[in-house]
JSON list of C-alpha atoms and ligand atoms in Angstrom, two decimals:
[
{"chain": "D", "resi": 236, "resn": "UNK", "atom": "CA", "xyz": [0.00, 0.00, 0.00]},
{"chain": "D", "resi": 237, "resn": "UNK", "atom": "CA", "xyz": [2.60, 2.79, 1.13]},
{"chain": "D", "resi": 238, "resn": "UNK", "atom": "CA", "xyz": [5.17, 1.40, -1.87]},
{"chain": "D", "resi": 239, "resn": "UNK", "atom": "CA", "xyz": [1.77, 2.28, -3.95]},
{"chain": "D", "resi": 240, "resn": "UNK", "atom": "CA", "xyz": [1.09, 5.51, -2.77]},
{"chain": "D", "resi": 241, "resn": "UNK", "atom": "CA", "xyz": [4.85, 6.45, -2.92]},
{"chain": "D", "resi": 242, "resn": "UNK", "atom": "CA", "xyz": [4.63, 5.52, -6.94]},
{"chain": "D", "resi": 243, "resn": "UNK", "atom": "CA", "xyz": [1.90, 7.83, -7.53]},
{"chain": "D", "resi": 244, "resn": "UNK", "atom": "CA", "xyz": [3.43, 10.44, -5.15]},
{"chain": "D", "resi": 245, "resn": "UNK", "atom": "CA", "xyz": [6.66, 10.15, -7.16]},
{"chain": "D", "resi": 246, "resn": "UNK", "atom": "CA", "xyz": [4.54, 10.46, -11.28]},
{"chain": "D", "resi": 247, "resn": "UNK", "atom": "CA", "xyz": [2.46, 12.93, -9.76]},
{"chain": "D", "resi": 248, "resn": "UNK", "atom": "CA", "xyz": [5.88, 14.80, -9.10]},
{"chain": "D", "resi": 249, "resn": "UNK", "atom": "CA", "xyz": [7.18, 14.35, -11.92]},
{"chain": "D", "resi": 250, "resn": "UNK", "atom": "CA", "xyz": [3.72, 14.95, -14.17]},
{"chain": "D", "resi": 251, "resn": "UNK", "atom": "CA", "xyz": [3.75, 18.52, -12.06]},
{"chain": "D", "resi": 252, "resn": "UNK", "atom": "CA", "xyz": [6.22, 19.78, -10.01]},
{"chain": "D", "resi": 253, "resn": "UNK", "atom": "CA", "xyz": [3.91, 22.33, -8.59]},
{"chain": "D", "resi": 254, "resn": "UNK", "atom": "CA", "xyz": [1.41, 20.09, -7.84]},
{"chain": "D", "resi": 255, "resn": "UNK", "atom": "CA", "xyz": [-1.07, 21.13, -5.11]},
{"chain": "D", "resi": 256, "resn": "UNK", "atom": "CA", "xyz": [-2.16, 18.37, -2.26]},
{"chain": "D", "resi": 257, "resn": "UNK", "atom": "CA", "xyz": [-5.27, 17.76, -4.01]},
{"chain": "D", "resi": 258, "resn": "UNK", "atom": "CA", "xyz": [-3.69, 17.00, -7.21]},
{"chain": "D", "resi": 259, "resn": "UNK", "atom": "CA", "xyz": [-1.18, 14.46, -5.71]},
{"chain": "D", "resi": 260, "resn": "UNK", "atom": "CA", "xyz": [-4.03, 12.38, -4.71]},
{"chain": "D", "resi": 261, "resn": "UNK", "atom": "CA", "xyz": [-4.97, 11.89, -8.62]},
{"chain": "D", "resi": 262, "resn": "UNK", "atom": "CA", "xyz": [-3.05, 8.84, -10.48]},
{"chain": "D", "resi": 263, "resn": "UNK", "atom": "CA", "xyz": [-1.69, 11.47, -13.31]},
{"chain": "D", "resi": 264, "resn": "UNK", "atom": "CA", "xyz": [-2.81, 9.14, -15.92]},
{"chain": "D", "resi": 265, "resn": "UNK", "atom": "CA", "xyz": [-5.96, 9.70, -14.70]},
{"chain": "D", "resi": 266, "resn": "UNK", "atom": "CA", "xyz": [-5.33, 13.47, -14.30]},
{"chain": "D", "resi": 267, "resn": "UNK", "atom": "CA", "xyz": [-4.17, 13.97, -18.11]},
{"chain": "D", "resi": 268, "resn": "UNK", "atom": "CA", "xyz": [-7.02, 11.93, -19.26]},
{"chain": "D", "resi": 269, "resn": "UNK", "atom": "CA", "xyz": [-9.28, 14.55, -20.90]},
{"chain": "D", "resi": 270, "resn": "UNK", "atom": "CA", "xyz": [-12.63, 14.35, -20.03]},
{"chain": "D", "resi": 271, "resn": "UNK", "atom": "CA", "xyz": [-14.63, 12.10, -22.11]},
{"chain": "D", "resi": 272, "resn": "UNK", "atom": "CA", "xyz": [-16.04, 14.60, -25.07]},
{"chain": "D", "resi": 273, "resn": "UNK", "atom": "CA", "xyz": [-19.11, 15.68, -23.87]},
{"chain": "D", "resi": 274, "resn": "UNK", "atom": "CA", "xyz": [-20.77, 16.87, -27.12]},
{"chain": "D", "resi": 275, "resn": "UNK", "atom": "CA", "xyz": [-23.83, 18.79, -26.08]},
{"chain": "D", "resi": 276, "resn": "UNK", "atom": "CA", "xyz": [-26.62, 16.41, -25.93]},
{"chain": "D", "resi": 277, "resn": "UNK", "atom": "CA", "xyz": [-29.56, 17.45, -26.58]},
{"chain": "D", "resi": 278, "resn": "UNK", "atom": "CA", "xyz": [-31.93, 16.03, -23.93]},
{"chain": "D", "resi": 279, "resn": "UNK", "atom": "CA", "xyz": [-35.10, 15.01, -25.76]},
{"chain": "D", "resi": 280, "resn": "UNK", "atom": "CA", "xyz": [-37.59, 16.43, -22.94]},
{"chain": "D", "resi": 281, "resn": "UNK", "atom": "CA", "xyz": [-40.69, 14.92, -22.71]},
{"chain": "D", "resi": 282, "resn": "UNK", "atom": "CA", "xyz": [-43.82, 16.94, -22.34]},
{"chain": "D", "resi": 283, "resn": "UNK", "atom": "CA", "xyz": [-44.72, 15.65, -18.38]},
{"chain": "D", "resi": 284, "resn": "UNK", "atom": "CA", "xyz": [-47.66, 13.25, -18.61]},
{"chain": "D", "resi": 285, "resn": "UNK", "atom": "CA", "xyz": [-50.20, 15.03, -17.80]},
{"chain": "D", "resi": 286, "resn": "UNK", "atom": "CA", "xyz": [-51.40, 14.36, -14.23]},
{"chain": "D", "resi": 287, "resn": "UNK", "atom": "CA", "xyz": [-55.25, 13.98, -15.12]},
{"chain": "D", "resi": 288, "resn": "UNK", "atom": "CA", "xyz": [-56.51, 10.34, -14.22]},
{"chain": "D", "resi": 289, "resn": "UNK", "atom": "CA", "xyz": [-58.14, 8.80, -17.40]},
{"chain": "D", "resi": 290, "resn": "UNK", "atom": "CA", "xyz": [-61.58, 8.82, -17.44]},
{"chain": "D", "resi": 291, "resn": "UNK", "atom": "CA", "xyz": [-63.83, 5.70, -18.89]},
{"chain": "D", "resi": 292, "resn": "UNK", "atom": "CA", "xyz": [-65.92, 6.67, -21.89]},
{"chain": "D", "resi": 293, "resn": "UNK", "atom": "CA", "xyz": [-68.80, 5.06, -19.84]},
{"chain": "D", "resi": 294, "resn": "UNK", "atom": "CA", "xyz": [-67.76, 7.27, -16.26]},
{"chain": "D", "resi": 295, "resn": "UNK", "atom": "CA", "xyz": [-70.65, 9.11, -15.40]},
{"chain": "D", "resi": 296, "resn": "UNK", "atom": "CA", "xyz": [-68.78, 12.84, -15.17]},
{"chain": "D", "resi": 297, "resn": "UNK", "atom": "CA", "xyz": [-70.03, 15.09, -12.52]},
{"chain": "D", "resi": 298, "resn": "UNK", "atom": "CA", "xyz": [-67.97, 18.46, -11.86]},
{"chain": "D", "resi": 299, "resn": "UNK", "atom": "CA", "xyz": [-67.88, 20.13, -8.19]},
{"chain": "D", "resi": 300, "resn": "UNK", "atom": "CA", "xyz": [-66.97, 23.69, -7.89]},
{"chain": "D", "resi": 301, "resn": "UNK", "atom": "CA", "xyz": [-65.35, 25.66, -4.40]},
{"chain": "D", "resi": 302, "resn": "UNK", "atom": "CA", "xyz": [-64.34, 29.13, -4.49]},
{"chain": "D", "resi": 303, "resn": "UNK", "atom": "CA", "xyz": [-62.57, 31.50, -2.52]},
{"chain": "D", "resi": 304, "resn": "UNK", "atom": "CA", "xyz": [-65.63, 32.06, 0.04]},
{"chain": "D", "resi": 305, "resn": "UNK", "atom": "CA", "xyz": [-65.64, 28.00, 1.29]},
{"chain": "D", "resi": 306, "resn": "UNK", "atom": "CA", "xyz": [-68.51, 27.03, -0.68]},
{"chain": "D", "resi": 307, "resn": "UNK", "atom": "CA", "xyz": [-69.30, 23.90, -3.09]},
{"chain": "D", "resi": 308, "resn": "UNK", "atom": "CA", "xyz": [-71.90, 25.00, -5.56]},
{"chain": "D", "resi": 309, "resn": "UNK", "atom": "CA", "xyz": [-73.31, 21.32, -5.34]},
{"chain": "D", "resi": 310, "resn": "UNK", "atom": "CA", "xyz": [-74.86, 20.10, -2.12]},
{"chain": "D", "resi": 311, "resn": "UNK", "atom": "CA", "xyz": [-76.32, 16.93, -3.72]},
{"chain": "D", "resi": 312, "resn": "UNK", "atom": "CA", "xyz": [-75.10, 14.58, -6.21]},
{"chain": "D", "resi": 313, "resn": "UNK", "atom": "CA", "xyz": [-76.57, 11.36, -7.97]},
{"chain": "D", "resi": 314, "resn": "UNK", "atom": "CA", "xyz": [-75.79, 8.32, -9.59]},
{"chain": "D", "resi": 315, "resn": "UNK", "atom": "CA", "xyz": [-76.91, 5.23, -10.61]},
{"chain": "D", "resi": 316, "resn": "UNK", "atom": "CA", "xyz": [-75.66, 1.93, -8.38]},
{"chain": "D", "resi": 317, "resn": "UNK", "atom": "CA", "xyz": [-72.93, 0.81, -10.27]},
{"chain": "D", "resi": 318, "resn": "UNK", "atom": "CA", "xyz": [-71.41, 3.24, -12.78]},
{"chain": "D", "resi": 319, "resn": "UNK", "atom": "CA", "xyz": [-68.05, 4.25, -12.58]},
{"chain": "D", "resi": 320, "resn": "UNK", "atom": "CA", "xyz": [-67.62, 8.07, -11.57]},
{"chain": "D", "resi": 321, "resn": "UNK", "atom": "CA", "xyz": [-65.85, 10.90, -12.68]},
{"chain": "D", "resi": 322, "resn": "UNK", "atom": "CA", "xyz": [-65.67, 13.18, -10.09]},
{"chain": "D", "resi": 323, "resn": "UNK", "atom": "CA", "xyz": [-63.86, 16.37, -10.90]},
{"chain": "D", "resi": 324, "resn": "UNK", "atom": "CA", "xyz": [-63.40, 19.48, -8.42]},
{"chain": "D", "resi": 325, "resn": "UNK", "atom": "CA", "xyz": [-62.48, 22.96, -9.98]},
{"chain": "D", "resi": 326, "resn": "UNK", "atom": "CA", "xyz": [-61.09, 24.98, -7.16]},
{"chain": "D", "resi": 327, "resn": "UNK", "atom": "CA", "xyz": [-62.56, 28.55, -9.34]},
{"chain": "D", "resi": 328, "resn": "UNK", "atom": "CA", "xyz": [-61.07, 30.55, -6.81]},
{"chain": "D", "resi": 329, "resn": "UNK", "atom": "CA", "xyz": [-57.55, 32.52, -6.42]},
{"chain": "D", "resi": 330, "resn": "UNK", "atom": "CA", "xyz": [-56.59, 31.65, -3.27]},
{"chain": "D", "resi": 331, "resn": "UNK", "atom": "CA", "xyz": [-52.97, 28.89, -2.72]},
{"chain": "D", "resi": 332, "resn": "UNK", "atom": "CA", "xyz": [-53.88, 25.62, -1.73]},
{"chain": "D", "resi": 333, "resn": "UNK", "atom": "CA", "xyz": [-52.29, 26.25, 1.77]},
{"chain": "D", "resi": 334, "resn": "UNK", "atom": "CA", "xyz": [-54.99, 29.26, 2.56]},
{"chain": "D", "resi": 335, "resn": "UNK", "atom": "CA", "xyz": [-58.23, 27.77, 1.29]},
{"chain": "D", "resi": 336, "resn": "UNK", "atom": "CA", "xyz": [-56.99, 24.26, -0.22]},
{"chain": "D", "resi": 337, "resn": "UNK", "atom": "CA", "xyz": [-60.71, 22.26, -1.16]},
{"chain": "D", "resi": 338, "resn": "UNK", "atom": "CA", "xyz": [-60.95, 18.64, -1.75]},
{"chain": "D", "resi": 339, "resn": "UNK", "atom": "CA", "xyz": [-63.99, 16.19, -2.07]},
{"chain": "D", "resi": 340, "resn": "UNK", "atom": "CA", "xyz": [-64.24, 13.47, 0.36]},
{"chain": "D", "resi": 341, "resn": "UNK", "atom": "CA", "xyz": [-66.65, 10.69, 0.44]},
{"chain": "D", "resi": 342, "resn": "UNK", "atom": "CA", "xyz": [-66.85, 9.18, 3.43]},
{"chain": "D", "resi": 343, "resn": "UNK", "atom": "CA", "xyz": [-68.10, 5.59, 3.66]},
{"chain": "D", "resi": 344, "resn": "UNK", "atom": "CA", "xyz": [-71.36, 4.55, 5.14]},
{"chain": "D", "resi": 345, "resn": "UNK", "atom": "CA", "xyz": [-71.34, 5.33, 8.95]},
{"chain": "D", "resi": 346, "resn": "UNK", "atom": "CA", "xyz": [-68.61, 7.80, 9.14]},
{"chain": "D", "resi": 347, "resn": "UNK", "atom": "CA", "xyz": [-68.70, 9.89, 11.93]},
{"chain": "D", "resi": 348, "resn": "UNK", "atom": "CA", "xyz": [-68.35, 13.17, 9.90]},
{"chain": "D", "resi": 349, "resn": "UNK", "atom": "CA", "xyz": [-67.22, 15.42, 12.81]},
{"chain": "D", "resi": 350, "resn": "UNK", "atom": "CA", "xyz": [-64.72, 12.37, 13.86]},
{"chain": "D", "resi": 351, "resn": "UNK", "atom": "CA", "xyz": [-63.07, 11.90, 10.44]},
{"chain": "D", "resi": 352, "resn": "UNK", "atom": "CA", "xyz": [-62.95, 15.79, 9.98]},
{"chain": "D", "resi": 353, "resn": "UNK", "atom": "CA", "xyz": [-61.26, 16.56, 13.88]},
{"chain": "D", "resi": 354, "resn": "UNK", "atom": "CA", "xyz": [-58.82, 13.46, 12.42]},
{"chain": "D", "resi": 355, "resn": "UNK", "atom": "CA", "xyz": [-58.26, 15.33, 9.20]},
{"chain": "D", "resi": 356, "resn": "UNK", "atom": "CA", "xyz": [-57.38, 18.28, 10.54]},
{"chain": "D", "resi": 357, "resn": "UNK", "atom": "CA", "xyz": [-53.55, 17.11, 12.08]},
{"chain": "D", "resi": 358, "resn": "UNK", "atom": "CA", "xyz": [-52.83, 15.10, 9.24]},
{"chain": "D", "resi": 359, "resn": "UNK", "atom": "CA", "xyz": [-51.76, 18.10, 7.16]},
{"chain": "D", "resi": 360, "resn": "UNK", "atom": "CA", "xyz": [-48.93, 15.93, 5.35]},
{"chain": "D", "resi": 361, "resn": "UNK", "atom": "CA", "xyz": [-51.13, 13.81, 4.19]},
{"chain": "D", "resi": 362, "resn": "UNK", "atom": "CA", "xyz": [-53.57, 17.32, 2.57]},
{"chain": "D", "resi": 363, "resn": "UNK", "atom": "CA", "xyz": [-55.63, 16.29, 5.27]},
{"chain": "D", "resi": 364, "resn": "UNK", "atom": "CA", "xyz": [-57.45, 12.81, 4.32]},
{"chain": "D", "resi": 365, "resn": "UNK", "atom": "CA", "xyz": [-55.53, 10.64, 6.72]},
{"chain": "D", "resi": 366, "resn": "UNK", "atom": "CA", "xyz": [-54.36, 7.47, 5.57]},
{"chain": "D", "resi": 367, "resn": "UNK", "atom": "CA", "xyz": [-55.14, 6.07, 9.23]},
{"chain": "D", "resi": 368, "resn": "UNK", "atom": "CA", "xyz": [-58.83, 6.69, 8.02]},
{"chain": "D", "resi": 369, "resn": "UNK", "atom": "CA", "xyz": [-58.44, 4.65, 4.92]},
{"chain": "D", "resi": 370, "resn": "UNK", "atom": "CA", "xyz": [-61.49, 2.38, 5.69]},
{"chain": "D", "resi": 371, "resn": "UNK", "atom": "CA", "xyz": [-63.46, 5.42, 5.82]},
{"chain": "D", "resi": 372, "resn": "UNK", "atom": "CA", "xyz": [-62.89, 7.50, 2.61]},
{"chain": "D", "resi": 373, "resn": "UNK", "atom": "CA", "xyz": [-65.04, 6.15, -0.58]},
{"chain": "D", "resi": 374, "resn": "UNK", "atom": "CA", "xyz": [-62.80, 8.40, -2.89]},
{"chain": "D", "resi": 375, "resn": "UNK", "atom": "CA", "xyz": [-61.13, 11.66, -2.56]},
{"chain": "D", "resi": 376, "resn": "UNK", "atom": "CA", "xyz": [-59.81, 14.13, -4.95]},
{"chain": "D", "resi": 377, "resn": "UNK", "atom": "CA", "xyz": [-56.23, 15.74, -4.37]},
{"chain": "D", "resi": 378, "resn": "UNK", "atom": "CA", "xyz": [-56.63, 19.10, -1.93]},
{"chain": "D", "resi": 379, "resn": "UNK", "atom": "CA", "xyz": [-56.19, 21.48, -4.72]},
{"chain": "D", "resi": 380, "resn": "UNK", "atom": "CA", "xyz": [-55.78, 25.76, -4.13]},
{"chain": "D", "resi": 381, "resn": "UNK", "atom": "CA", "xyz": [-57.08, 28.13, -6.50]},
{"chain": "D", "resi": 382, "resn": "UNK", "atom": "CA", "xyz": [-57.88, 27.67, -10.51]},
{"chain": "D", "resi": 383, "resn": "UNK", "atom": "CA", "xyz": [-56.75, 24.28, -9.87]},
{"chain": "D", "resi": 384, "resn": "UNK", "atom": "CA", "xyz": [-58.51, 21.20, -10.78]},
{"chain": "D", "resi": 385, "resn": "UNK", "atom": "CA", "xyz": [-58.49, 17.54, -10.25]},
{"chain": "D", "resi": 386, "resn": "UNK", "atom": "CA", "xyz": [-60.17, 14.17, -10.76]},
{"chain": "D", "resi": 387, "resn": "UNK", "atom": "CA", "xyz": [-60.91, 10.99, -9.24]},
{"chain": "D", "resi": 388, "resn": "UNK", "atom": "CA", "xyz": [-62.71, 7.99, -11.08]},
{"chain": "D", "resi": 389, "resn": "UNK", "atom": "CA", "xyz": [-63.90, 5.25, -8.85]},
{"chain": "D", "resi": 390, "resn": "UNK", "atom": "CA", "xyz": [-66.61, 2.57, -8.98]},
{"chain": "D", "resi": 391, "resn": "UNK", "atom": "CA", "xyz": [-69.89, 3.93, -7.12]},
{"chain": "D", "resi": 392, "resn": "UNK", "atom": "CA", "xyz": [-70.54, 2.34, -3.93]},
{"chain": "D", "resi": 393, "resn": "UNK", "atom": "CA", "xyz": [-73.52, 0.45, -2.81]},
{"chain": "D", "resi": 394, "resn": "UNK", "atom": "CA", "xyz": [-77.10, 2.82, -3.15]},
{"chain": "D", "resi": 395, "resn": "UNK", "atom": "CA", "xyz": [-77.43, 4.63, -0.33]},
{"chain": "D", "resi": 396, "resn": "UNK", "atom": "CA", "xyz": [-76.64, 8.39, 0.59]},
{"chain": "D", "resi": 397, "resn": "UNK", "atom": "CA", "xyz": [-73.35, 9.03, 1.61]},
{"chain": "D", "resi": 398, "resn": "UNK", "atom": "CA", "xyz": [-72.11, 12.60, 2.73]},
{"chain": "D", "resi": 399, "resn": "UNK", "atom": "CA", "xyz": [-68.93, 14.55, 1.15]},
{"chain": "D", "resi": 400, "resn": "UNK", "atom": "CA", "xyz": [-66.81, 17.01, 2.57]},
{"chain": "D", "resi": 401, "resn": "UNK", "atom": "CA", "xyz": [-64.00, 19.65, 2.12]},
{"chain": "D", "resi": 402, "resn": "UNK", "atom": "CA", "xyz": [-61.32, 17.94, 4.91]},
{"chain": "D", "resi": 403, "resn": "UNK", "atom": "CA", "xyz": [-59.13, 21.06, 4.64]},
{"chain": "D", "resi": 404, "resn": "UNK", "atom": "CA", "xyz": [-59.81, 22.32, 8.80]},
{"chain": "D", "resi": 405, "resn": "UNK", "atom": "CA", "xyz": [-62.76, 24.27, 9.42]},
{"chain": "D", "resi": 406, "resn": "UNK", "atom": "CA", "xyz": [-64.24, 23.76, 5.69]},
{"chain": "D", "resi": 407, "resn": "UNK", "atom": "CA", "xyz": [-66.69, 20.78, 6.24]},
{"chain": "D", "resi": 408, "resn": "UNK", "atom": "CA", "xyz": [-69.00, 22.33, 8.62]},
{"chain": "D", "resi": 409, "resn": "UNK", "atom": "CA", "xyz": [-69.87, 23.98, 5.49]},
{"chain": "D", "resi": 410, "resn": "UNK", "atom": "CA", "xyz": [-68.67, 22.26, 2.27]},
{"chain": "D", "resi": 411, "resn": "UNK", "atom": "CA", "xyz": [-70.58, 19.33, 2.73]},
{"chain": "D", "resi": 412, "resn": "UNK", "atom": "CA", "xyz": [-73.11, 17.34, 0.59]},
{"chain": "D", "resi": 413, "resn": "UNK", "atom": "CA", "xyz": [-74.58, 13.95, -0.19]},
{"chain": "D", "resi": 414, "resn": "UNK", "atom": "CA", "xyz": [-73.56, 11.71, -2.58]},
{"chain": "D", "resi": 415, "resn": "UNK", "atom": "CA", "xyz": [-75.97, 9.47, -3.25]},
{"chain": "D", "resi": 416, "resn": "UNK", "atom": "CA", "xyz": [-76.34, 6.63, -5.27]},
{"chain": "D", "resi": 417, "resn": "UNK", "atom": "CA", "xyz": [-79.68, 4.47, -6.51]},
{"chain": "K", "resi": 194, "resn": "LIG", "atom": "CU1", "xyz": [-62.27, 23.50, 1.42]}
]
């Protein structure tokens, strides 16, 4: 090992007498080796997929607005037993996501709303729909801040009227609906 080091010491000497510290440490064959020709590649840069789920031609498409004043502009939604949904929300206000983010929750069948909403609330990394309360969300769309949109498809649970909220805190007391299905 040291007769090794001594070898390199001793090239690197000779390769540059005024060779700093840092360059003795480089083999000198490695240090004359000129750097692999890096003609400019051009980096073919693909257009990001676009983040939009894909939606069935058969999805039954129903669109959910919330603004900048905490309001849906649907408080009742139906479908048919068995389609596959659409459901887009179009945050139409101006407001970040952090201020007044919106989502759509549906919450299964004998969710305690004001439970699974005081749960939300600390489970900010997660935009507030809590993986711990997996069992109890039907679908949810991404918490989304102004002129922003998103969509979730999922298969329509069994009839019955289930409620929907905004989980962002303090939003479901008043963006809330039903979501029912027959
Ligand atoms: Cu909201």
């Amino acid at each position: 090992m040291m007769k090794k080091i001594s070898v390199v010491l001793a090239l690197s000497a000779l390769a540059a007498c005024s060779s700093t510290n840092a360059q003795e440490k480089k083999a000198p064959a490695q240090a004359e080796k000129p750097t692999a020709a890096k003609p400019e590649v051009k980096k073919e840069v693909k257009a990001p997929t676009p983040a939009a789920v894909e939606i069935p031609a058969d999805a039954v498409k129903i669109v959910i607005e919330g603004n900048d004043a905490m309001q849906f502009n649907l408080k009742e939604v139906k479908v048919a037993a068995g389609s596959t949904v659409a459901l887009t929300l179009n945050h139409v206000g101006k407001i970040a996501k952090a201020a007044m983010g919106h989502n759509i929750v549906i919450l299964a069948a004998g969710t305690d709303v004001n439970k699974f909403a005081a749960s939300a609330m600390t489970a900010k990394d997660e935009d507030y729909v809590p993986s711990a309360q997996a069992a109890s969300v039907i679908a949810a769309t991404k918490l989304i801040g102004g002129g922003e949109s998103d969509t979730v498809v999922f298969k329509a649970p069994a009839a019955g009227t289930y409620d929907f909220i905004c989980s962002f805190p303090g939003h479901y007391a008043v963006m809330k609906g039903k979501f029912i299905v027959e």
